[in-house]
XYZ file of C-alpha atoms in Angstrom:
153
model
C 15.653 32.818 78.437
C 16.396 36.128 77.365
C 17.865 38.643 80.155
C 14.309 40.423 81.078
C 13.541 36.850 81.451
C 15.886 36.323 83.715
C 16.082 39.648 85.500
C 12.271 38.889 86.891
C 12.762 35.019 87.718
C 15.837 35.787 89.814
C 14.946 39.640 91.437
C 13.107 38.057 94.246
C 16.304 35.728 95.435
C 18.866 38.424 94.353
C 16.724 40.584 97.178
C 16.360 38.035 99.976
C 20.641 37.442 99.299
C 21.762 40.927 99.312
C 19.381 41.270 102.865
C 21.225 38.084 104.191
C 24.123 39.722 103.352
C 23.437 43.123 104.792
C 22.106 41.051 108.048
C 25.395 38.909 107.989
C 27.961 42.354 108.112
C 26.081 43.264 110.744
C 26.852 40.131 112.605
C 29.962 40.590 111.499
C 30.872 43.764 113.044
C 29.424 42.977 116.255
C 31.583 40.269 116.993
C 34.565 42.104 115.713
C 33.647 45.351 118.008
C 32.308 42.749 120.694
C 35.301 40.021 120.918
C 38.134 42.098 119.327
C 41.691 40.660 119.276
C 43.456 39.154 116.885
C 41.084 41.042 114.503
C 41.560 44.902 113.493
C 38.404 47.051 114.386
C 38.799 48.467 110.663
C 37.418 44.749 109.596
C 34.358 45.689 111.725
C 33.820 49.097 110.307
C 34.022 47.843 106.789
C 30.685 45.099 108.448
C 29.732 48.576 108.899
C 30.064 50.086 105.376
C 29.313 47.187 104.217
C 25.655 46.246 105.941
C 24.973 49.792 105.493
C 25.591 49.464 101.147
C 24.351 45.907 100.931
C 20.507 47.533 103.097
C 21.119 50.332 100.959
C 21.212 47.833 97.707
C 18.355 46.198 99.458
C 15.966 49.678 99.500
C 17.254 50.227 95.938
C 16.374 46.675 94.454
C 12.700 47.172 96.065
C 11.863 50.286 94.121
C 14.102 49.609 90.964
C 12.156 48.153 87.864
C 13.481 44.696 86.797
C 15.136 45.729 83.849
C 17.511 48.180 85.960
C 18.757 44.746 87.745
C 21.278 43.309 85.335
C 23.298 47.112 85.562
C 23.128 47.237 89.575
C 23.682 42.913 90.146
C 26.878 44.063 88.337
C 27.994 47.207 89.928
C 26.920 45.069 92.910
C 29.139 42.553 92.172
C 32.188 45.510 91.814
C 31.284 46.252 95.029
C 31.411 43.446 97.136
C 34.819 42.496 95.652
C 36.078 45.685 97.067
C 34.331 45.529 100.106
C 36.176 42.050 100.218
C 39.722 43.234 98.976
C 39.742 45.299 101.877
C 38.673 42.921 104.314
C 41.694 40.470 102.660
C 44.074 42.972 103.102
C 42.959 43.459 106.953
C 42.777 40.013 107.645
C 46.967 38.848 106.287
C 46.586 39.318 102.832
C 48.560 36.078 101.227
C 47.326 33.817 104.524
C 43.691 35.432 104.778
C 40.974 32.986 105.890
C 38.575 34.771 103.458
C 40.252 34.151 100.017
C 37.383 31.869 99.284
C 34.723 34.380 99.349
C 36.033 36.707 96.037
C 34.969 33.025 94.513
C 31.534 33.194 96.096
C 30.696 36.495 94.241
C 31.618 34.814 90.738
C 29.550 31.704 91.986
C 26.575 34.219 92.150
C 27.037 36.021 89.459
C 26.617 32.539 87.312
C 23.481 31.502 88.757
C 21.868 34.290 88.270
C 22.775 34.685 85.212
C 24.964 38.221 85.654
C 26.965 37.898 83.031
C 28.845 41.630 83.600
C 33.060 41.471 82.200
C 33.968 43.315 85.437
C 33.369 41.523 87.925
C 36.742 38.892 87.259
C 38.859 41.565 86.267
C 37.926 43.248 90.015
C 38.249 40.381 91.730
C 41.864 39.329 90.203
C 43.177 42.690 90.411
C 41.776 43.169 94.336
C 43.928 39.759 95.517
C 46.225 40.674 93.278
C 47.190 44.566 94.224
C 46.978 43.320 98.443
C 49.277 40.689 97.929
C 52.016 42.713 95.630
C 51.651 45.960 97.880
C 52.073 43.564 100.757
C 54.685 42.019 99.080
C 56.353 45.255 98.203
C 55.874 46.739 101.703
C 53.121 48.973 99.907
C 50.545 47.744 102.209
C 51.346 46.952 105.636
C 51.090 43.563 106.934
C 47.746 42.559 108.756
C 49.984 38.994 110.898
C 53.017 38.056 111.236
C 52.394 35.048 109.508
C 52.210 36.830 106.168
C 55.115 38.879 106.608
C 56.710 35.620 107.183
C 55.772 34.286 103.673
C 56.727 37.381 102.043
C 60.003 37.277 103.203
C 60.493 33.860 102.027
C 59.292 34.555 98.616
């Protein structure tokens, strides 16, 4: 299957996934702001930012030609990696329950035939940057569990 055929085949599924991501990000933000502890309010703000980015991307996809889908999907993978990097930092770094979500970005790109060479290095750099930043003291610890693990290393 050519790249253009792949773009046409998966464009509807990608649009649906982006819309779901926007809705879930908004729901996560509402939960963080409504319930609060133990999650920081910054995570709620990140959820709102994520909902706005994914919502804007959905609107872009609704108007863009299929030929632009591959580049824009690669860019969206990088944006997803950046959002997850910040979420992992605010939820504990090395002990974050959201680390597995990096894999969802990579698996999704594979399923939709996005062959961008940038997402895997971005995901790796994001996670390692958070862990090394917290370990070295450049980034603050998000919780006491992370502090205990870094102290034991």
